[in-house]
Structures are given as structure tokens and as C-alpha cells.
């Protein structure tokens, strides 16, 4: 009998099984990568919206009123619900502006905080002392 070099059917089946496992792992990795990129994209846009709302409050000529306000902003082909909270700080001359942005699912995807000068309180006039 003559011995010829080559692979047996069993060796080829084992090699194909190992290759298919590796290919499935790579496909799952690609799916996770695409999903992660989509989440990153949405988070980036939400943070841009939050920063835009906060910058508008900080640079507006009229200081924002204290308390909570909200609205909807369109950006990146989506509608983003935002909430702005203006609170005083330890320094009465400065207010803190916190902005949170939610996606369509209601999950907060972006946040930012800025400070600006507080609105001037109207001067209280005291009656003259006798």
C-alpha cells in the first residue's frame, strides 16, 4: 500500500467546526461594536443639546429665572426633551444652571452644568428714619 499525504475527512470536519466558532465570535463582536457606536452617537448628540441649552441660558441677556423649566429641541433628526434647573449657589451673585437631556425612551443621555451671574434683586426701599 502506498501512503499518500493529505487530510482525513474527520480532520477537515474538526477544522471547519473550529473555524465556524471563530467566525461566530467575530460576528457577535461586530454586532456589539455597532450597537456601542449607536449608543455613543446618541449620547454625543444629547450632550451637544444639553450644552447648547446651558450656553443659551448663560449667554442670554436676561438671566434665567430660578427653578425648573423644560422643552423639546430637535437635533440630529430626533426630538430631545430637556430640563433646565437654575439654583442659587453659596455665593448670592452666582446661580447654577443644570441641564439634563432625555432621549425618546425617557432615559437621561446628556447632562451639563454651568454658572452665571444671578439676576439682580430689586432694591428694597426703606422708609426714611425720623
mmCIF file of C-alpha atoms in Angstrom:
data_model
loop_
_atom_site.group_PDB
_atom_site.id
_atom_site.type_symbol
_atom_site.label_atom_id
_atom_site.label_comp_id
_atom_site.label_asym_id
_atom_site.label_seq_id
_atom_site.Cartn_x
_atom_site.Cartn_y
_atom_site.Cartn_z
ATOM 1 C CA UNK A 1 0.000 0.000 0.000
ATOM 2 C CA UNK A 2 1.086 3.392 -0.867
ATOM 3 C CA UNK A 3 0.745 6.207 1.732
ATOM 4 C CA UNK A 4 -0.453 9.486 0.322
ATOM 5 C CA UNK A 5 -0.246 12.796 2.164
ATOM 6 C CA UNK A 6 -3.471 14.656 2.908
ATOM 7 C CA UNK A 7 -6.196 15.259 5.413
ATOM 8 C CA UNK A 8 -8.802 12.792 6.503
ATOM 9 C CA UNK A 9 -12.485 13.636 6.462
ATOM 10 C CA UNK A 10 -12.516 13.789 10.249
ATOM 11 C CA UNK A 11 -9.655 16.310 10.343
ATOM 12 C CA UNK A 12 -11.441 18.537 7.836
ATOM 13 C CA UNK A 13 -14.687 18.424 9.858
ATOM 14 C CA UNK A 14 -12.851 19.405 13.045
ATOM 15 C CA UNK A 15 -11.112 22.278 11.246
ATOM 16 C CA UNK A 16 -14.448 23.536 9.866
ATOM 17 C CA UNK A 17 -16.018 23.371 13.349
ATOM 18 C CA UNK A 18 -13.182 25.435 14.854
ATOM 19 C CA UNK A 19 -13.373 27.960 12.014
ATOM 20 C CA UNK A 20 -17.156 28.331 12.376
ATOM 21 C CA UNK A 21 -16.820 29.005 16.120
ATOM 22 C CA UNK A 22 -14.253 31.709 15.430
ATOM 23 C CA UNK A 23 -16.451 33.243 12.709
ATOM 24 C CA UNK A 24 -19.478 33.338 15.048
ATOM 25 C CA UNK A 25 -17.407 35.060 17.739
ATOM 26 C CA UNK A 26 -16.302 37.713 15.233
ATOM 27 C CA UNK A 27 -19.894 38.322 14.084
ATOM 28 C CA UNK A 28 -21.022 38.802 17.695
ATOM 29 C CA UNK A 29 -18.137 41.189 18.308
ATOM 30 C CA UNK A 30 -19.108 43.234 15.254
ATOM 31 C CA UNK A 31 -22.742 43.420 16.411
ATOM 32 C CA UNK A 32 -21.669 44.623 19.862
ATOM 33 C CA UNK A 33 -19.382 47.199 18.257
ATOM 34 C CA UNK A 34 -22.158 48.576 16.038
ATOM 35 C CA UNK A 35 -24.543 48.746 19.000
ATOM 36 C CA UNK A 36 -21.913 50.561 21.081
ATOM 37 C CA UNK A 37 -21.297 53.066 18.297
ATOM 38 C CA UNK A 38 -25.025 53.833 18.098
ATOM 39 C CA UNK A 39 -25.207 54.443 21.856
ATOM 40 C CA UNK A 40 -22.134 56.648 21.680
ATOM 41 C CA UNK A 41 -23.647 58.648 18.811
ATOM 42 C CA UNK A 42 -26.907 59.257 20.714
ATOM 43 C CA UNK A 43 -25.011 60.226 23.876
ATOM 44 C CA UNK A 44 -22.833 62.660 21.934
ATOM 45 C CA UNK A 45 -25.849 64.387 20.383
ATOM 46 C CA UNK A 46 -27.650 64.522 23.755
ATOM 47 C CA UNK A 47 -24.608 66.161 25.345
ATOM 48 C CA UNK A 48 -24.463 68.690 22.497
ATOM 49 C CA UNK A 49 -28.125 69.556 23.077
ATOM 50 C CA UNK A 50 -27.501 69.925 26.832
ATOM 51 C CA UNK A 51 -24.525 72.184 26.209
ATOM 52 C CA UNK A 52 -26.483 74.320 23.719
ATOM 53 C CA UNK A 53 -29.355 74.827 26.189
ATOM 54 C CA UNK A 54 -26.943 75.678 29.020
ATOM 55 C CA UNK A 55 -24.923 78.086 26.875
ATOM 56 C CA UNK A 56 -28.130 79.809 25.805
ATOM 57 C CA UNK A 57 -29.069 80.308 29.470
ATOM 58 C CA UNK A 58 -25.596 81.584 30.346
ATOM 59 C CA UNK A 59 -25.202 83.986 27.407
ATOM 60 C CA UNK A 60 -28.771 85.307 27.231
ATOM 61 C CA UNK A 61 -29.081 88.996 28.088
ATOM 62 C CA UNK A 62 -31.806 88.319 30.637
ATOM 63 C CA UNK A 63 -30.737 85.924 33.388
ATOM 64 C CA UNK A 64 -32.817 82.753 33.661
ATOM 65 C CA UNK A 65 -35.401 82.612 36.410
ATOM 66 C CA UNK A 66 -34.704 80.288 39.311
ATOM 67 C CA UNK A 67 -36.475 76.970 39.289
ATOM 68 C CA UNK A 68 -37.152 74.290 36.733
ATOM 69 C CA UNK A 69 -38.105 74.678 33.083
ATOM 70 C CA UNK A 70 -38.105 72.372 30.111
ATOM 71 C CA UNK A 71 -38.796 71.946 26.450
ATOM 72 C CA UNK A 72 -38.091 69.942 23.336
ATOM 73 C CA UNK A 73 -35.161 70.532 20.989
ATOM 74 C CA UNK A 74 -34.698 68.981 17.545
ATOM 75 C CA UNK A 75 -31.163 67.901 16.728
ATOM 76 C CA UNK A 76 -29.690 65.083 14.665
ATOM 77 C CA UNK A 77 -33.086 64.174 13.216
ATOM 78 C CA UNK A 78 -34.542 63.436 16.673
ATOM 79 C CA UNK A 79 -36.525 65.297 19.296
ATOM 80 C CA UNK A 80 -34.779 65.649 22.639
ATOM 81 C CA UNK A 81 -36.663 66.543 25.821
ATOM 82 C CA UNK A 82 -34.610 68.776 28.116
ATOM 83 C CA UNK A 83 -34.962 70.020 31.663
ATOM 84 C CA UNK A 84 -33.125 73.067 32.986
ATOM 85 C CA UNK A 85 -32.842 73.734 36.729
ATOM 86 C CA UNK A 86 -31.495 77.078 37.935
ATOM 87 C CA UNK A 87 -30.459 77.101 41.600
ATOM 88 C CA UNK A 88 -28.575 79.556 43.802
ATOM 89 C CA UNK A 89 -25.042 78.815 44.948
ATOM 90 C CA UNK A 90 -23.238 79.688 48.173
ATOM 91 C CA UNK A 91 -22.321 82.987 46.533
ATOM 92 C CA UNK A 92 -25.548 85.006 46.070
ATOM 93 C CA UNK A 93 -24.061 86.669 42.977
ATOM 94 C CA UNK A 94 -23.894 83.354 41.072
ATOM 95 C CA UNK A 95 -26.541 80.835 40.004
ATOM 96 C CA UNK A 96 -26.009 77.262 38.866
ATOM 97 C CA UNK A 97 -27.608 76.055 35.621
ATOM 98 C CA UNK A 98 -28.077 72.261 35.345
ATOM 99 C CA UNK A 99 -29.394 70.784 32.107
ATOM 100 C CA UNK A 100 -30.449 67.154 31.571
ATOM 101 C CA UNK A 101 -31.460 65.770 28.160
ATOM 102 C CA UNK A 102 -33.614 62.684 27.624
ATOM 103 C CA UNK A 103 -33.934 60.551 24.531
ATOM 104 C CA UNK A 104 -37.170 59.144 23.141
ATOM 105 C CA UNK A 105 -37.056 56.305 25.687
ATOM 106 C CA UNK A 106 -37.040 58.775 28.592
ATOM 107 C CA UNK A 107 -33.516 57.843 29.675
ATOM 108 C CA UNK A 108 -31.204 60.750 30.507
ATOM 109 C CA UNK A 109 -28.413 60.618 27.924
ATOM 110 C CA UNK A 110 -26.762 64.010 28.378
ATOM 111 C CA UNK A 111 -26.039 66.390 31.259
ATOM 112 C CA UNK A 112 -24.113 69.589 31.779
ATOM 113 C CA UNK A 113 -23.698 72.258 34.452
ATOM 114 C CA UNK A 114 -22.687 75.898 34.076
ATOM 115 C CA UNK A 115 -22.731 79.006 36.254
ATOM 116 C CA UNK A 116 -23.607 82.614 35.533
ATOM 117 C CA UNK A 117 -24.253 85.844 37.402
ATOM 118 C CA UNK A 118 -27.507 85.808 39.346
ATOM 119 C CA UNK A 119 -30.340 88.126 38.383
ATOM 120 C CA UNK A 120 -30.163 91.330 40.330
ATOM 121 C CA UNK A 121 -32.673 91.554 43.123
ATOM 122 C CA UNK A 122 -34.735 94.722 43.082
ATOM 123 C CA UNK A 123 -33.519 97.139 45.682
ATOM 124 C CA UNK A 124 -35.765 97.296 48.716
ATOM 125 C CA UNK A 125 -36.546 100.850 49.642
ATOM 126 C CA UNK A 126 -36.721 101.508 53.317
ATOM 127 C CA UNK A 127 -38.672 104.370 54.725
ATOM 128 C CA UNK A 128 -36.519 107.191 55.997
ATOM 129 C CA UNK A 129 -35.749 107.086 59.686
ATOM 130 C CA UNK A 130 -37.060 110.064 61.664
#
